[in-house]
mmCIF file of C-alpha atoms in Angstrom:
data_model
loop_
_atom_site.group_PDB
_atom_site.id
_atom_site.type_symbol
_atom_site.label_atom_id
_atom_site.label_comp_id
_atom_site.label_asym_id
_atom_site.label_seq_id
_atom_site.Cartn_x
_atom_site.Cartn_y
_atom_site.Cartn_z
ATOM 1 C CA MET A 852 34.838 -76.496 58.347
ATOM 2 C CA VAL A 853 35.895 -75.316 55.636
ATOM 3 C CA SER A 854 33.278 -75.873 53.188
ATOM 4 C CA LEU A 855 30.872 -74.196 55.246
ATOM 5 C CA THR A 856 32.301 -71.325 55.338
ATOM 6 C CA THR A 857 33.639 -71.286 51.500
ATOM 7 C CA CYS A 858 29.321 -72.031 50.957
ATOM 8 C CA ALA A 859 28.497 -68.703 53.115
ATOM 9 C CA THR A 860 30.764 -66.671 51.229
ATOM 10 C CA SER A 861 29.103 -67.777 47.785
ATOM 11 C CA THR A 862 25.673 -67.106 49.667
ATOM 12 C CA ALA A 863 26.892 -63.481 50.926
ATOM 13 C CA ARG A 864 28.300 -62.670 47.027
ATOM 14 C CA HIS A 865 25.131 -64.611 45.690
ATOM 15 C CA GLY A 866 22.974 -62.327 47.809
ATOM 16 C CA THR A 867 25.262 -58.847 47.615
ATOM 17 C CA LYS A 868 24.941 -59.672 43.235
ATOM 18 C CA LYS A 869 21.291 -60.611 43.291
ATOM 19 C CA GLU A 870 21.086 -56.980 45.627
ATOM 20 C CA ALA A 871 23.063 -54.527 43.654
ATOM 21 C CA ASN A 872 20.514 -56.539 40.094
ATOM 22 C CA VAL A 873 17.460 -55.243 42.071
ATOM 23 C CA SER A 874 18.915 -51.780 42.810
ATOM 24 C CA MET A 875 20.128 -51.520 39.107
ATOM 25 C CA THR A 876 16.322 -52.442 37.587
ATOM 26 C CA ARG A 877 14.926 -49.969 40.241
ATOM 27 C CA ARG A 878 17.506 -47.163 39.108
ATOM 28 C CA PHE A 879 16.797 -48.041 34.944
ATOM 29 C CA GLU A 880 13.016 -48.531 36.282
ATOM 30 C CA SER A 881 13.467 -44.765 37.638
ATOM 31 C CA GLN A 882 15.347 -42.821 34.914
ATOM 32 C CA LEU A 883 12.396 -44.368 32.306
ATOM 33 C CA TYR A 884 9.864 -43.421 34.165
ATOM 34 C CA ARG A 885 11.137 -40.157 34.385
ATOM 35 C CA HIS A 886 12.121 -40.022 30.535
ATOM 36 C CA VAL A 887 8.470 -41.162 29.659
ATOM 37 C CA PHE A 888 7.396 -38.414 32.087
ATOM 38 C CA SER A 889 8.874 -35.602 30.324
ATOM 39 C CA LEU A 890 8.064 -36.689 27.237
ATOM 40 C CA ASP A 891 4.319 -36.281 28.376
ATOM 41 C CA ALA A 892 5.011 -33.183 29.659
ATOM 42 C CA VAL A 893 6.330 -32.620 26.675
ATOM 43 C CA SER A 894 3.719 -33.580 24.332
ATOM 44 C CA VAL A 895 0.724 -31.581 26.887
ATOM 45 C CA TYR A 896 3.238 -28.447 26.283
ATOM 46 C CA THR A 897 3.258 -28.474 22.630
ATOM 47 C CA PHE A 898 -0.576 -29.472 22.822
ATOM 48 C CA GLN A 899 -1.082 -26.435 25.099
ATOM 49 C CA LEU A 900 1.292 -23.951 22.964
ATOM 50 C CA LEU A 901 -0.614 -25.766 19.426
ATOM 51 C CA ARG A 902 -4.319 -24.731 20.890
ATOM 52 C CA VAL A 903 -3.146 -21.145 22.107
ATOM 53 C CA ALA A 904 -1.753 -19.902 18.591
ATOM 54 C CA GLU A 905 -4.835 -21.988 17.148
ATOM 55 C CA MET A 906 -7.039 -19.936 19.602
ATOM 56 C CA ALA A 907 -5.456 -16.957 18.432
ATOM 57 C CA LEU A 908 -5.652 -16.887 14.760
ATOM 58 C CA ILE A 909 -9.701 -17.786 14.701
ATOM 59 C CA ARG A 910 -9.611 -14.546 17.580
ATOM 60 C CA GLN A 911 -7.279 -12.494 14.455
ATOM 61 C CA ALA A 912 -9.793 -14.370 11.637
ATOM 62 C CA LEU A 913 -12.953 -12.726 13.709
ATOM 63 C CA SER A 914 -11.303 -9.817 14.048
ATOM 64 C CA LEU A 915 -10.693 -9.499 10.320
ATOM 65 C CA GLY A 916 -14.219 -10.442 9.439
ATOM 66 C CA ILE A 917 -15.115 -7.762 12.553
ATOM 67 C CA ILE A 918 -13.583 -5.202 10.190
ATOM 68 C CA VAL A 919 -14.359 -6.034 6.711
ATOM 69 C CA THR A 920 -18.084 -6.473 8.097
ATOM 70 C CA SER A 921 -17.817 -2.990 9.519
ATOM 71 C CA ALA A 922 -16.538 -1.421 6.620
ATOM 72 C CA LEU A 923 -19.103 -2.667 4.352
ATOM 73 C CA MET A 924 -22.110 -1.734 6.897
ATOM 74 C CA ILE A 925 -20.775 1.687 6.469
ATOM 75 C CA TRP A 926 -20.813 2.252 3.298
ATOM 76 C CA LYS A 927 -24.331 0.971 2.586
ATOM 77 C CA ALA A 928 -25.476 2.936 5.420
ATOM 78 C CA LEU A 929 -23.875 6.022 3.408
ATOM 79 C CA MET A 930 -25.829 4.193 0.336
ATOM 80 C CA CYS A 931 -29.012 4.561 1.769
ATOM 81 C CA ILE A 932 -27.993 8.108 3.581
ATOM 82 C CA THR A 933 -26.925 9.502 0.530
ATOM 83 C CA CYS A 934 -29.179 8.039 -2.230
ATOM 84 C CA SER A 935 -26.286 7.279 -3.757
ATOM 85 C CA GLU A 936 -24.613 4.239 -5.981
ATOM 86 C CA SER A 937 -21.503 5.825 -5.508
ATOM 87 C CA PRO A 938 -21.445 8.079 -1.667
ATOM 88 C CA VAL A 939 -17.714 9.152 -2.414
ATOM 89 C CA VAL A 940 -15.463 8.805 -5.411
ATOM 90 C CA VAL A 941 -12.211 10.108 -6.578
ATOM 91 C CA VAL A 942 -10.953 12.221 -8.958
ATOM 92 C CA LEU A 943 -8.704 10.759 -11.364
ATOM 93 C CA THR A 944 -8.213 13.303 -14.266
ATOM 94 C CA GLY A 945 -7.156 16.741 -13.743
ATOM 95 C CA SER A 946 -10.399 17.932 -16.320
ATOM 96 C CA MET A 947 -12.332 19.562 -13.247
ATOM 97 C CA GLU A 948 -9.156 21.718 -12.106
ATOM 98 C CA PRO A 949 -9.070 24.554 -10.922
ATOM 99 C CA GLY A 950 -12.071 23.279 -8.571
ATOM 100 C CA PHE A 951 -11.164 19.974 -8.523
ATOM 101 C CA LYS A 952 -7.837 18.624 -8.589
ATOM 102 C CA ARG A 953 -6.019 14.678 -9.435
ATOM 103 C CA GLY A 954 -7.251 12.938 -6.044
ATOM 104 C CA ASP A 955 -9.923 14.809 -4.593
ATOM 105 C CA ILE A 956 -12.301 12.919 -2.927
ATOM 106 C CA LEU A 957 -16.163 13.757 -3.700
ATOM 107 C CA PHE A 958 -18.900 13.110 -1.342
ATOM 108 C CA LEU A 959 -21.750 13.222 -3.924
ATOM 109 C CA HIS A 960 -26.213 12.562 -2.443
ATOM 110 C CA MET A 961 -28.826 12.158 -4.712
ATOM 111 C CA SER A 962 -31.168 13.665 -4.049
ATOM 112 C CA LYS A 963 -35.297 14.022 -5.931
ATOM 113 C CA ASP A 964 -34.451 17.856 -7.161
ATOM 114 C CA PRO A 965 -34.075 18.178 -10.748
ATOM 115 C CA ILE A 966 -30.707 18.414 -12.633
ATOM 116 C CA ARG A 967 -29.795 21.787 -12.944
ATOM 117 C CA THR A 968 -27.721 24.066 -15.541
ATOM 118 C CA GLY A 969 -23.635 24.420 -12.970
ATOM 119 C CA ASP A 970 -24.229 21.534 -11.067
ATOM 120 C CA ILE A 971 -20.950 19.211 -11.035
ATOM 121 C CA VAL A 972 -22.539 15.588 -11.690
ATOM 122 C CA VAL A 973 -21.021 11.921 -11.492
ATOM 123 C CA PHE A 974 -22.632 9.827 -14.349
ATOM 124 C CA ASN A 975 -21.722 6.325 -15.722
ATOM 125 C CA VAL A 976 -21.986 6.102 -19.832
ATOM 126 C CA GLU A 977 -21.844 2.475 -20.970
ATOM 127 C CA GLY A 978 -19.213 0.831 -22.271
ATOM 128 C CA ARG A 979 -17.471 2.428 -19.722
ATOM 129 C CA ASP A 980 -16.133 1.526 -16.189
ATOM 130 C CA ILE A 981 -15.021 3.908 -14.198
ATOM 131 C CA PRO A 982 -17.924 6.892 -13.366
ATOM 132 C CA ILE A 983 -17.001 10.295 -14.457
ATOM 133 C CA VAL A 984 -17.329 13.970 -12.725
ATOM 134 C CA HIS A 985 -18.472 16.705 -15.006
ATOM 135 C CA ARG A 986 -19.954 19.833 -15.106
ATOM 136 C CA VAL A 987 -23.671 20.469 -16.561
ATOM 137 C CA ILE A 988 -24.028 23.090 -19.308
ATOM 138 C CA GLU A 989 -27.819 23.001 -20.623
ATOM 139 C CA VAL A 990 -30.865 20.659 -19.043
ATOM 140 C CA HIS A 991 -33.092 20.475 -21.634
ATOM 141 C CA GLU A 992 -36.702 19.153 -20.845
ATOM 142 C CA ARG A 993 -39.398 17.683 -24.095
ATOM 143 C CA ARG A 994 -42.587 19.007 -22.872
ATOM 144 C CA ASP A 995 -43.774 16.192 -24.836
ATOM 145 C CA SER A 996 -42.932 13.432 -23.038
ATOM 146 C CA ARG A 997 -41.196 15.060 -20.353
ATOM 147 C CA ASP A 998 -37.687 13.758 -20.685
ATOM 148 C CA VAL A 999 -35.022 15.295 -19.673
ATOM 149 C CA ASP A 1000 -31.545 15.904 -21.754
ATOM 150 C CA ILE A 1001 -28.220 16.393 -19.995
ATOM 151 C CA LEU A 1002 -25.252 17.691 -21.726
ATOM 152 C CA THR A 1003 -22.039 17.304 -19.513
ATOM 153 C CA LYS A 1004 -18.297 19.747 -19.817
ATOM 154 C CA GLY A 1005 -15.233 19.421 -17.995
ATOM 155 C CA ASP A 1006 -14.765 22.879 -16.707
ATOM 156 C CA SER A 1007 -10.674 22.395 -18.249
ATOM 157 C CA ASN A 1008 -11.622 21.273 -21.420
ATOM 158 C CA ASP A 1009 -12.398 22.797 -24.124
ATOM 159 C CA VAL A 1010 -15.522 20.370 -25.528
ATOM 160 C CA ASP A 1011 -18.723 19.149 -23.929
ATOM 161 C CA ASP A 1012 -18.733 15.478 -23.397
ATOM 162 C CA ARG A 1013 -20.404 13.855 -26.700
ATOM 163 C CA PHE A 1014 -16.979 12.542 -27.588
ATOM 164 C CA LEU A 1015 -17.383 10.319 -23.886
ATOM 165 C CA TYR A 1016 -20.568 9.192 -23.967
ATOM 166 C CA LYS A 1017 -21.578 6.429 -26.322
ATOM 167 C CA TYR A 1018 -20.961 5.961 -29.937
ATOM 168 C CA GLY A 1019 -24.556 7.986 -31.488
ATOM 169 C CA GLN A 1020 -25.886 9.397 -27.799
ATOM 170 C CA ASN A 1021 -26.176 12.974 -27.781
ATOM 171 C CA TRP A 1022 -27.733 13.721 -24.459
ATOM 172 C CA LEU A 1023 -27.501 12.128 -20.941
ATOM 173 C CA ASN A 1024 -30.757 11.117 -18.992
ATOM 174 C CA PRO A 1025 -31.492 11.517 -15.349
ATOM 175 C CA GLN A 1026 -30.878 7.518 -15.164
ATOM 176 C CA HIS A 1027 -27.403 7.657 -16.148
ATOM 177 C CA ILE A 1028 -27.010 10.199 -13.214
ATOM 178 C CA THR A 1029 -25.610 8.000 -9.971
ATOM 179 C CA GLY A 1030 -25.006 11.703 -7.887
ATOM 180 C CA ARG A 1031 -24.109 15.162 -7.580
ATOM 181 C CA ALA A 1032 -20.961 16.072 -5.136
ATOM 182 C CA ILE A 1033 -21.916 18.736 -2.458
ATOM 183 C CA GLY A 1034 -18.599 17.991 -0.709
ATOM 184 C CA PHE A 1035 -14.882 17.667 -0.961
ATOM 185 C CA LEU A 1036 -11.483 16.402 1.102
ATOM 186 C CA PRO A 1037 -8.647 17.919 -1.478
ATOM 187 C CA TYR A 1038 -5.307 15.172 -2.191
ATOM 188 C CA VAL A 1039 -7.341 12.198 0.190
ATOM 189 C CA GLY A 1040 -8.518 10.142 -2.767
ATOM 190 C CA TRP A 1041 -3.966 9.808 -4.227
ATOM 191 C CA VAL A 1042 -4.056 6.278 -1.517
ATOM 192 C CA THR A 1043 -6.037 4.632 -4.197
ATOM 193 C CA ILE A 1044 -4.640 6.774 -7.279
ATOM 194 C CA ILE A 1045 -1.091 5.009 -6.040
ATOM 195 C CA MET A 1046 -3.317 1.328 -5.626
ATOM 196 C CA THR A 1047 -4.606 1.095 -8.860
ATOM 197 C CA GLU A 1048 -2.175 2.558 -10.767
ATOM 198 C CA LYS A 1049 0.920 0.139 -8.600
ATOM 199 C CA PRO A 1050 -1.026 -2.432 -8.571
ATOM 200 C CA LEU A 1051 2.996 -3.396 -6.929
ATOM 201 C CA ILE A 1052 1.548 -0.983 -3.788
ATOM 202 C CA LYS A 1053 -1.297 -2.533 -3.279
ATOM 203 C CA TYR A 1054 -0.787 -5.936 -2.182
ATOM 204 C CA ILE A 1055 1.599 -4.384 0.075
ATOM 205 C CA LEU A 1056 0.068 -2.888 1.394
ATOM 206 C CA ILE A 1057 -3.159 -5.124 2.103
ATOM 207 C CA SER A 1058 -0.939 -7.127 3.039
ATOM 208 C CA ALA A 1059 0.623 -4.967 6.083
ATOM 209 C CA LEU A 1060 -2.006 -4.605 7.088
ATOM 210 C CA GLY A 1061 -3.129 -8.330 7.488
ATOM 211 C CA LEU A 1062 -0.032 -9.254 8.799
ATOM 212 C CA LEU A 1063 -0.582 -5.987 11.380
ATOM 213 C CA VAL A 1064 -4.135 -7.302 12.478
ATOM 214 C CA ILE A 1065 -3.477 -11.375 12.352
ATOM 215 C CA THR A 1066 -0.493 -10.117 14.926
ATOM 216 C CA SER A 1067 -2.133 -7.406 17.001
ATOM 217 C CA LYS A 1068 -2.734 -8.336 20.828
ATOM 218 C CA ASP A 1069 -6.114 -8.296 21.852
#
């Protein structure tokens, strides 16, 4: 009788232990499943965030490209309308004062009309990268060849521009002229002058504008 009772008790304990092991295994599997599911959810969320950031960066790059392309198209359109390689120039010196001051912006147009004395023109000189804005003080047309000789001078300068021309050159020709001044805006060109003379400021402004475009919302 004792033997049967002991056997039954041992079997009951064994069954209870087995059930406990099964319960622990199930709990472990459940926790493991939740952990794996949580990792999968984090991975999916991270991927979605990266995807959204990538698409936003692409959109901002396209926006920046559109802005640059639009500016180039406007510049090309102005060149066609004004028939000038430089539709807009900035007065960099005070040689045309008091009429035009340093920092003024000039609007140019190049028509087929002949150059006349008194015209304010922009011209290029060989050996100088920056165009010059001065007034025409003499125009001579050669009867034999119909070639036109042009002499310029800054309004505030004491002498004509022969010292600015290429060595041995005493006159300009129409091909040196890139445009006539037809209007101006005072002081607006100081932004260009500051960025030219202070490269650090130019880089800061360009970086700020680029950052603004990239971070701006649609």
